[in-house]
Amino acid sequence: MHLAEDKMSDNTAKAKDTKNTVTITDNATGKSYEFPVLEGSCGPRTVDIRKFYAETGMFTYDPGFTSTASCESALTFIDGDEGVLLHRGYSIKELANKSDFLEVCHLLLYGDLPNKTQKEDFVNTITRHTMLHEQMQFFFRGFRRDSHPMAIMVGTVGALSAFYHDSLDITDPKQREIAALRLIAKIPTIAALTYKYSIGQPFMYPRNDLSFAENFLYMTFAVPSEPYKISATLARAMDKIFILHADHEQNASTSTVRLAGSSHANPFACIASGIASLWGPAHGGANEAVLKMLKEIGHKDRIPEFIEKAKDKNSGFRLMGFGHRVYKNYDPRAEIMRKTCHEVLNELDIKDPLLDLAMELERIALEDKYFVEKKLYPNVDFYSGIILKAMGFPTSMFTVLFALARTVGWVSQWKEMVEEPTHKIGRPRQLYTGSPARPFVRLEDRP
Ligand code: CMC
């Protein structure tokens, strides 16, 4: 395996101390405390509260981390108000339109776009590590055929740590890199096998003469009994979908990977934990939920009824594919996905009533006072579900594709954290609201 020793990212902490401070006054005691203000390269200034507890004896409270930076990172920048998403400084729009997924993987992992030789080496390395240990096939066979593919993903990716013992030592930079490259290279094979297993078709081995996206489409849709023609438009759309999902700052699954990794757990186990977190419908499971919702709506005439339901807090219903924790403007990925969605449907000559329904839902929601005031725009998952359906993926595979693409983000974030010399185990505190200490009551004395 070729290792890019000269390209190991420099992960020394880089935030600047602005020499300004924020003063917090405890009105109960009248004492004031000063905390330094740090500055990154872009984004809001950040109060450094690492010594807050030691100095004040108090905790800070921020469930959902809406105001808390959990780490320093040089990978991805989001300005949610402006609808900006940058990877290592490059805009997602430029990357999606001018680059390809493996270049973006190189960019995230090593900090820069590859030059020609680096690209050749990187593509070659990934391409030559797509095969899985043969025994992994038997591992798949332990699952019920009707298992949710994400359940199989969590299990099989976690199981990689039982097969690749030579890349588990996280203190060894070479082993860290081998694990990262293995994960990027093998995850499409696992994803395709998951699909093949669910429909009872033979597993297709990877083909080294194909591009990353083509190979994935081949392993997913080809059968041994006849040739498979790969559409260039579909391969390009697949590649774009991978780029758009490659990384997204400190979202729930990435934070899960970092937290798991902070205890020095092995990288395969960490990525499995990210997959588990991604599965939820408030996160990566949303693209699957969008399709289910569109089917439930069924007809344009019923959109107003569902819009009203989404506004009613007691209904427990939300418009899936709308809203985002960070973007309070149009999600830049959704814009690109919308265009790609039309390209795919034209190429396949699909007139999908669900797409018409989705467009109408988007139009109505964007004009509705509730959605406008709360800045609830369609997110990336709103369109990805429709494209993936058109490409022939069953709904249950949608989140698997998200996991496939996000693996590079997870491993890059994991590597960045492990390589940060001062990184600590993640250990949040809590605001305890349970019973204070009380004496034990023996069973016979309990009411
Ligand atoms: N439909 C109806 N109302 C909504 C929606 C929605 N999709 N999203 C948010 N709201 C309302 C919410 O009820 C709240 O109202 P109020 O201020 O009156 O209490 C307000 O908007 C803010 O919502 P929130 O839950 O505090 O916002 P959040 O940042 O915690 O949640 C979210 C973000 C993405 C979980 C949420 O918008 C949501 O559940 N969306 C639907 C699921 C979805 O599409 N998820 C994919 C996210 S993008 C890809 C990814 O990250 O994986």
Coordinates of C-alpha atoms and ligand atoms in Angstrom, one line a residue:
M1 CA 0.0 0.0 0.0
H2 CA 1.3 3.4 -0.9
L3 CA 1.4 5.8 2.0
A4 CA 1.5 9.5 1.6
E5 CA 4.0 10.1 4.4
D6 CA 4.9 13.6 3.1
K7 CA 1.2 14.6 3.1
M8 CA 0.3 13.8 6.7
S9 CA -1.8 16.7 7.8
D10 CA -0.3 19.2 10.3
N11 CA -2.8 19.1 13.1
T12 CA -1.2 21.4 15.6
A13 CA -3.9 23.6 17.2
K14 CA -4.1 26.9 15.2
A15 CA -6.8 29.0 16.8
K16 CA -5.5 32.5 17.7
D17 CA -5.8 34.1 21.1
T18 CA -7.4 37.5 20.3
K19 CA -6.1 38.8 23.6
N20 CA -9.7 40.0 24.2
T21 CA -11.7 38.5 27.0
V22 CA -15.3 37.9 28.0
T23 CA -16.2 38.7 31.6
I24 CA -18.9 36.7 33.4
T25 CA -20.3 37.9 36.6
D26 CA -21.9 35.6 39.1
N27 CA -24.7 37.7 40.5
A28 CA -25.1 35.3 43.5
T29 CA -21.5 36.0 44.7
G30 CA -20.7 39.2 42.9
K31 CA -17.5 37.6 41.6
S32 CA -16.3 38.2 38.0
Y33 CA -14.3 35.9 35.9
E34 CA -12.5 36.5 32.6
F35 CA -12.2 34.1 29.8
P36 CA -10.1 34.3 26.7
V37 CA -11.7 34.8 23.3
L38 CA -10.2 32.7 20.5
E39 CA -10.5 33.3 16.8
G40 CA -10.4 30.7 14.0
S41 CA -9.8 31.5 10.3
C42 CA -13.5 32.0 9.6
G43 CA -16.6 31.9 11.7
P44 CA -17.7 33.4 15.0
R45 CA -15.3 34.3 17.8
T46 CA -15.2 31.6 20.5
V47 CA -15.0 31.9 24.2
D48 CA -12.5 29.5 25.7
I49 CA -14.2 28.0 28.7
R50 CA -11.9 25.1 29.3
K51 CA -11.0 26.5 32.8
F52 CA -14.6 27.6 33.6
Y53 CA -15.3 24.8 36.1
A54 CA -11.9 25.0 37.8
E55 CA -12.3 28.8 38.2
T56 CA -16.0 29.2 38.9
G57 CA -17.1 25.8 40.3
M58 CA -20.0 25.9 37.8
F59 CA -20.8 24.0 34.7
T60 CA -22.1 25.5 31.4
Y61 CA -25.3 24.0 30.1
D62 CA -25.7 23.5 26.3
P63 CA -27.7 20.4 25.4
G64 CA -27.7 19.9 21.6
F65 CA -24.4 21.9 21.5
T66 CA -26.1 24.8 19.8
S67 CA -23.5 27.3 21.1
T68 CA -20.5 25.0 21.8
A69 CA -17.5 24.3 19.6
S70 CA -16.5 20.8 20.6
C71 CA -13.1 20.8 18.8
E72 CA -10.7 22.7 16.6
S73 CA -10.9 21.5 13.0
A74 CA -9.4 22.6 9.7
L75 CA -11.6 20.4 7.4
T76 CA -14.9 22.0 6.8
F77 CA -16.5 25.5 7.3
I78 CA -20.2 26.2 7.2
D79 CA -21.8 29.7 7.4
G80 CA -25.4 28.7 7.9
D81 CA -26.7 32.2 7.5
E82 CA -25.1 32.7 4.1
G83 CA -25.5 29.2 2.9
V84 CA -21.8 28.6 2.6
L85 CA -20.0 25.2 2.7
L86 CA -16.3 25.0 2.2
H87 CA -14.0 21.9 2.4
R88 CA -10.4 23.0 3.2
G89 CA -11.4 26.4 1.7
Y90 CA -12.9 25.2 -1.5
S91 CA -16.7 25.8 -2.1
I92 CA -18.9 22.8 -2.3
K93 CA -20.3 24.1 -5.6
E94 CA -16.8 24.2 -7.3
L95 CA -15.9 20.8 -5.9
A96 CA -19.2 19.3 -7.1
N97 CA -18.9 20.8 -10.6
K98 CA -15.1 20.7 -11.2
S99 CA -13.7 17.9 -9.1
D100 CA -14.4 14.3 -8.4
F101 CA -15.0 12.3 -5.2
L102 CA -11.6 10.8 -4.9
E103 CA -10.0 14.2 -5.2
V104 CA -12.3 15.5 -2.5
C105 CA -11.3 12.4 -0.4
H106 CA -7.6 13.4 -0.8
L107 CA -8.5 17.0 0.0
L108 CA -10.2 16.1 3.2
L109 CA -7.7 13.5 4.3
Y110 CA -4.5 15.3 3.5
G111 CA -5.4 19.0 3.4
D112 CA -5.1 19.7 -0.3
L113 CA -6.2 18.8 -3.8
P114 CA -3.7 16.2 -5.2
N115 CA -1.3 17.1 -8.0
K116 CA -1.3 14.7 -11.0
T117 CA 1.1 12.2 -9.5
Q118 CA -0.6 12.3 -6.1
K119 CA -3.9 11.8 -7.7
E120 CA -2.7 8.8 -9.7
D121 CA -1.2 7.3 -6.5
F122 CA -4.3 7.9 -4.5
V123 CA -6.7 6.6 -7.0
N124 CA -4.5 3.5 -7.5
T125 CA -4.3 2.9 -3.7
I126 CA -8.0 3.2 -3.2
T127 CA -8.8 1.1 -6.3
R128 CA -6.5 -1.7 -5.2
H129 CA -8.1 -2.0 -1.7
T130 CA -11.7 -2.4 -2.6
M131 CA -11.8 -6.1 -2.1
L132 CA -13.0 -7.5 1.2
H133 CA -11.5 -10.3 3.2
E134 CA -13.2 -13.3 1.7
Q135 CA -14.5 -14.5 5.0
M136 CA -16.5 -11.3 5.4
Q137 CA -19.1 -12.9 3.0
F138 CA -19.9 -15.5 5.6
F139 CA -20.4 -12.8 8.1
F140 CA -23.0 -11.2 5.9
R141 CA -24.8 -14.5 5.7
G142 CA -25.5 -14.4 9.4
F143 CA -28.0 -11.6 8.9
R144 CA -31.7 -12.1 8.1
R145 CA -32.4 -11.3 4.4
D146 CA -35.0 -8.7 5.5
S147 CA -32.6 -6.9 7.8
H148 CA -32.4 -3.1 7.3
P149 CA -29.3 -2.5 5.3
M150 CA -28.1 0.1 7.9
A151 CA -28.3 -2.7 10.5
I152 CA -25.9 -4.8 8.3
M153 CA -23.7 -1.8 7.8
V154 CA -23.3 -1.1 11.5
G155 CA -22.4 -4.8 12.1
T156 CA -20.1 -5.4 9.1
V157 CA -18.1 -2.1 9.3
G158 CA -17.6 -2.7 13.1
A159 CA -16.5 -6.3 12.2
L160 CA -13.7 -4.9 10.0
S161 CA -11.8 -4.6 13.2
A162 CA -11.9 -8.4 13.6
F163 CA -10.4 -8.8 10.1
Y164 CA -7.7 -6.1 9.8
H165 CA -5.6 -6.5 12.9
D166 CA -2.7 -4.8 11.3
S167 CA -4.3 -1.3 11.3
L168 CA -5.8 -1.1 14.8
D169 CA -2.9 0.6 16.6
I170 CA -4.0 4.2 16.6
T171 CA -0.6 5.4 18.0
D172 CA 1.1 4.3 14.7
P173 CA 0.7 6.9 12.0
K174 CA 1.1 4.3 9.2
Q175 CA -1.6 2.1 10.7
R176 CA -3.9 5.1 11.1
E177 CA -3.5 5.9 7.4
I178 CA -3.9 2.3 6.3
A179 CA -7.2 2.1 8.3
A180 CA -8.4 5.4 6.8
L181 CA -7.6 4.2 3.2
R182 CA -9.1 0.8 3.8
L183 CA -12.4 2.3 5.1
I184 CA -12.7 4.7 2.1
A185 CA -11.9 1.8 -0.3
K186 CA -14.0 -1.0 1.2
I187 CA -17.1 0.8 2.2
P188 CA -18.6 0.8 -1.3
T189 CA -18.0 -2.9 -1.5
I190 CA -19.7 -3.4 1.8
A191 CA -22.6 -1.2 0.8
A192 CA -23.1 -3.1 -2.5
L193 CA -22.9 -6.4 -0.8
T194 CA -25.5 -5.3 1.7
Y195 CA -27.8 -4.6 -1.3
K196 CA -27.1 -7.8 -3.1
Y197 CA -27.6 -9.8 0.1
S198 CA -31.1 -8.2 0.6
I199 CA -32.3 -9.1 -2.9
G200 CA -30.6 -12.6 -2.9
Q201 CA -28.3 -11.9 -5.9
P202 CA -24.7 -13.1 -6.2
F203 CA -22.1 -10.7 -4.8
M204 CA -20.1 -8.9 -7.5
Y205 CA -16.4 -8.5 -7.0
P206 CA -15.0 -4.9 -7.5
R207 CA -13.5 -4.1 -10.9
N208 CA -10.3 -2.1 -11.0
D209 CA -10.8 -0.8 -14.5
L210 CA -13.7 1.3 -13.3
S211 CA -13.9 4.7 -11.5
F212 CA -15.0 4.8 -7.9
A213 CA -18.6 5.7 -8.7
E214 CA -18.8 3.3 -11.8
N215 CA -17.4 0.5 -9.7
F216 CA -20.0 1.0 -7.0
L217 CA -22.8 1.1 -9.6
Y218 CA -21.4 -2.1 -11.2
M219 CA -21.1 -4.0 -7.8
T220 CA -24.7 -2.9 -7.0
F221 CA -26.5 -3.4 -10.2
A222 CA -24.6 -5.8 -12.4
V223 CA -25.3 -9.6 -12.4
P224 CA -22.8 -12.3 -13.5
S225 CA -25.1 -13.5 -16.3
E226 CA -25.0 -10.5 -18.6
P227 CA -22.9 -7.4 -19.4
Y228 CA -23.8 -4.2 -17.5
K229 CA -23.7 -0.9 -19.3
I230 CA -22.8 2.0 -17.0
S231 CA -24.4 5.3 -17.9
A232 CA -21.9 8.2 -17.8
T233 CA -24.6 10.6 -16.6
L234 CA -25.5 8.2 -13.7
A235 CA -21.9 7.6 -12.8
R236 CA -21.3 11.4 -12.7
A237 CA -24.5 11.9 -10.6
M238 CA -23.4 9.2 -8.2
D239 CA -20.0 10.8 -7.9
K240 CA -21.6 14.2 -7.2
I241 CA -23.9 12.7 -4.6
F242 CA -20.8 11.3 -2.9
I243 CA -19.1 14.7 -3.0
L244 CA -22.1 16.5 -1.6
H245 CA -22.2 14.1 1.4
A246 CA -18.5 13.8 2.0
D247 CA -18.2 15.9 5.2
H248 CA -20.3 18.4 7.1
E249 CA -18.4 19.7 10.1
Q250 CA -19.4 18.5 13.6
N251 CA -22.8 17.0 12.9
A252 CA -24.3 14.2 15.1
S253 CA -22.6 11.2 13.4
T254 CA -19.2 13.0 13.1
S255 CA -19.3 14.0 16.8
T256 CA -20.2 10.4 17.6
V257 CA -17.1 9.2 15.7
R258 CA -14.9 11.8 17.5
L259 CA -16.4 10.9 20.9
A260 CA -15.9 7.2 20.3
G261 CA -12.4 7.8 19.0
S262 CA -11.5 10.0 21.9
S263 CA -11.2 6.9 24.1
H264 CA -8.7 5.5 21.6
A265 CA -11.2 3.0 20.2
N266 CA -10.1 1.5 16.9
P267 CA -11.1 3.4 13.7
F268 CA -13.4 0.6 12.4
A269 CA -15.4 0.6 15.6
C270 CA -15.6 4.4 15.5
I271 CA -16.9 4.5 12.0
A272 CA -19.5 1.9 12.9
S273 CA -20.7 4.2 15.7
G274 CA -21.0 7.0 13.2
I275 CA -23.1 4.8 11.0
A276 CA -25.4 4.1 13.9
S277 CA -25.9 7.8 14.6
L278 CA -26.4 8.6 10.9
W279 CA -29.2 6.1 10.7
G280 CA -31.7 8.3 12.7
P281 CA -34.4 10.1 10.7
A282 CA -33.4 13.5 12.1
H283 CA -30.0 13.0 10.4
G284 CA -29.0 10.7 7.5
G285 CA -32.3 8.7 7.7
A286 CA -34.1 11.8 6.5
N287 CA -33.7 11.0 2.8
E288 CA -35.6 7.7 3.3
A289 CA -38.2 9.5 5.4
V290 CA -38.7 12.1 2.6
L291 CA -39.8 9.4 0.2
K292 CA -42.0 7.8 2.8
M293 CA -43.6 11.2 3.4
L294 CA -44.1 11.9 -0.3
K295 CA -45.8 8.5 -0.7
E296 CA -48.0 9.2 2.3
I297 CA -49.0 12.6 0.9
G298 CA -49.8 10.8 -2.4
H299 CA -51.4 13.8 -4.3
K300 CA -50.8 17.5 -4.6
D301 CA -54.2 18.2 -3.2
R302 CA -53.2 16.8 0.1
I303 CA -50.1 19.1 0.5
P304 CA -51.9 21.8 2.5
E305 CA -53.2 19.2 4.9
F306 CA -49.6 18.0 5.6
I307 CA -48.2 21.5 5.8
E308 CA -50.8 22.3 8.5
K309 CA -49.9 19.1 10.3
A310 CA -46.2 20.1 10.2
K311 CA -47.1 23.4 11.8
D312 CA -49.0 21.7 14.6
K313 CA -46.6 20.9 17.4
N314 CA -49.0 18.4 18.9
S315 CA -49.0 16.3 15.7
G316 CA -45.4 15.2 16.2
F317 CA -45.1 15.5 12.4
R318 CA -42.3 17.4 10.6
L319 CA -41.8 18.0 6.9
M320 CA -38.9 15.7 6.3
G321 CA -36.2 17.1 4.2
F322 CA -36.9 20.6 5.5
G323 CA -34.9 22.6 8.1
H324 CA -31.3 22.3 9.3
R325 CA -29.6 23.0 12.6
V326 CA -26.9 25.1 10.9
Y327 CA -28.3 26.4 7.6
K328 CA -30.8 29.1 8.1
N329 CA -30.6 29.9 4.4
Y330 CA -30.8 27.6 1.4
D331 CA -28.6 24.5 1.9
P332 CA -26.0 24.9 -0.9
R333 CA -25.9 21.1 -1.4
A334 CA -29.7 21.1 -1.9
E335 CA -29.3 23.5 -4.8
I336 CA -26.7 21.3 -6.6
M337 CA -28.8 18.2 -5.8
R338 CA -31.9 19.8 -7.3
K339 CA -30.1 20.3 -10.6
T340 CA -28.6 16.8 -10.6
C341 CA -32.0 15.4 -9.8
H342 CA -33.4 16.9 -13.1
E343 CA -30.4 15.7 -15.1
V344 CA -30.9 12.2 -13.9
L345 CA -34.6 12.1 -14.5
N346 CA -34.1 13.5 -18.0
E347 CA -31.3 10.9 -18.8
L348 CA -33.5 8.1 -17.6
D349 CA -36.6 9.8 -19.2
I350 CA -38.5 9.3 -15.9
K351 CA -41.6 11.3 -15.3
D352 CA -41.9 10.7 -11.6
P353 CA -45.1 11.9 -10.0
L354 CA -43.2 12.0 -6.7
L355 CA -40.8 14.6 -8.2
D356 CA -43.8 16.7 -9.2
L357 CA -45.2 16.4 -5.8
A358 CA -41.8 17.3 -4.2
M359 CA -41.5 20.4 -6.4
E360 CA -45.0 21.5 -5.5
L361 CA -44.3 20.9 -1.8
E362 CA -41.1 22.9 -2.0
R363 CA -43.0 25.8 -3.7
I364 CA -45.8 25.9 -1.2
A365 CA -43.5 25.5 1.9
L366 CA -41.2 28.2 0.6
E367 CA -44.1 30.6 0.5
D368 CA -45.7 29.6 3.8
K369 CA -45.3 32.1 6.6
Y370 CA -44.4 29.5 9.2
F371 CA -41.5 28.0 7.1
V372 CA -40.3 31.4 5.9
E373 CA -40.2 32.9 9.4
K374 CA -38.4 29.8 10.8
K375 CA -36.1 29.7 7.8
L376 CA -36.9 26.1 7.0
Y377 CA -35.6 25.5 3.6
P378 CA -35.3 22.1 1.8
N379 CA -32.1 20.4 2.8
V380 CA -29.9 18.0 0.8
D381 CA -32.0 15.0 1.8
F382 CA -35.1 16.4 0.2
Y383 CA -33.7 15.8 -3.3
S384 CA -31.3 13.0 -2.8
G385 CA -34.1 10.5 -2.1
I386 CA -35.7 11.3 -5.4
I387 CA -32.5 10.9 -7.4
L388 CA -31.6 7.6 -5.7
K389 CA -35.0 6.2 -6.3
A390 CA -34.7 7.1 -10.0
M391 CA -31.3 5.4 -10.1
G392 CA -33.0 2.2 -8.9
F393 CA -31.9 2.1 -5.3
P394 CA -34.6 0.9 -2.9
T395 CA -35.5 3.4 -0.1
S396 CA -33.8 1.4 2.6
M397 CA -30.4 1.9 0.8
F398 CA -30.6 5.7 0.8
T399 CA -28.9 6.2 4.2
V400 CA -26.3 3.5 3.3
L401 CA -25.2 5.7 0.4
F402 CA -24.9 8.6 2.7
A403 CA -22.8 6.5 5.1
L404 CA -20.6 5.4 2.1
A405 CA -19.9 9.0 1.1
R406 CA -19.6 10.3 4.7
T407 CA -16.9 7.7 5.6
V408 CA -14.2 10.0 4.3
G409 CA -15.4 12.8 6.4
W410 CA -15.6 10.6 9.5
V411 CA -12.1 9.1 9.0
S412 CA -10.6 12.5 8.2
Q413 CA -12.2 14.0 11.3
W414 CA -11.1 11.0 13.4
K415 CA -7.5 11.3 12.1
E416 CA -7.4 15.0 12.7
M417 CA -8.5 14.5 16.3
V418 CA -6.1 11.6 17.1
E419 CA -3.3 13.6 15.6
E420 CA -4.0 16.6 17.7
P421 CA -1.3 16.4 20.4
T422 CA -3.5 17.8 23.2
H423 CA -6.6 15.8 22.5
K424 CA -8.5 14.6 25.5
I425 CA -11.1 11.9 26.0
G426 CA -14.6 13.5 25.4
R427 CA -16.4 13.6 28.8
P428 CA -19.3 16.0 29.0
R429 CA -20.8 16.8 32.4
Q430 CA -24.5 17.2 33.3
L431 CA -27.1 19.2 35.1
Y432 CA -28.3 16.6 37.5
T433 CA -32.0 16.7 38.4
G434 CA -32.4 13.3 40.0
S435 CA -32.8 12.4 43.7
P436 CA -30.2 13.6 46.1
A437 CA -28.5 11.0 48.2
R438 CA -30.9 8.8 50.2
P439 CA -30.6 5.7 52.3
F440 CA -31.1 2.2 50.7
V441 CA -34.5 0.7 51.5
R442 CA -34.6 -3.1 52.0
L443 CA -37.2 -5.0 49.7
E444 CA -39.4 -6.0 52.7
D445 CA -39.6 -2.3 53.8
R446 CA -40.5 -0.8 50.5
P447 CA -44.1 0.4 50.0
Ligands
CMC1 N1 -41.1 20.7 9.8 C1 -41.8 21.5 10.6 N2 -41.3 22.3 11.6 C2 -40.0 22.3 11.8 C3 -39.1 21.5 11.0 C4 -39.7 20.7 10.0 N3 -39.0 19.9 9.2 N4 -37.8 21.6 11.3 C5 -37.9 22.5 12.3 N5 -39.1 22.9 12.6 C6 -39.5 23.9 13.6 C7 -39.5 23.3 15.0 O1 -40.8 22.8 15.4 C8 -39.1 24.5 15.8 O2 -40.2 25.3 16.0 P1 -40.4 26.3 17.4 O3 -39.2 27.2 17.3 O4 -41.7 26.9 17.2 O5 -40.3 25.3 18.5 C9 -38.2 25.3 14.9 O6 -38.6 24.9 13.6 C10 -36.7 25.0 15.1 O7 -36.6 23.6 15.1 P2 -35.6 22.8 16.0 O8 -36.0 21.4 16.1 O9 -35.3 23.5 17.3 O10 -34.3 22.8 15.1 P3 -33.0 21.9 15.2 O11 -31.9 22.7 14.7 O12 -32.9 21.3 16.5 O13 -33.4 20.7 14.2 C11 -33.5 19.4 12.2 C12 -32.9 20.6 12.9 C13 -32.9 19.1 10.9 C14 -33.4 18.1 13.1 C15 -35.1 19.7 12.0 O14 -35.2 20.8 11.1 C16 -35.8 18.5 11.4 O15 -36.3 17.6 12.2 N6 -36.0 18.4 10.1 C17 -36.6 17.3 9.5 C18 -35.6 16.1 9.4 C19 -34.6 16.3 8.3 O16 -34.9 16.7 7.2 N7 -33.3 16.1 8.7 C20 -32.2 16.2 7.7 C21 -31.2 17.2 8.2 S1 -30.0 17.6 6.9 C22 -29.0 16.2 6.7 C23 -28.4 15.7 7.9 O17 -27.9 16.4 8.8 O18 -28.3 14.5 8.0

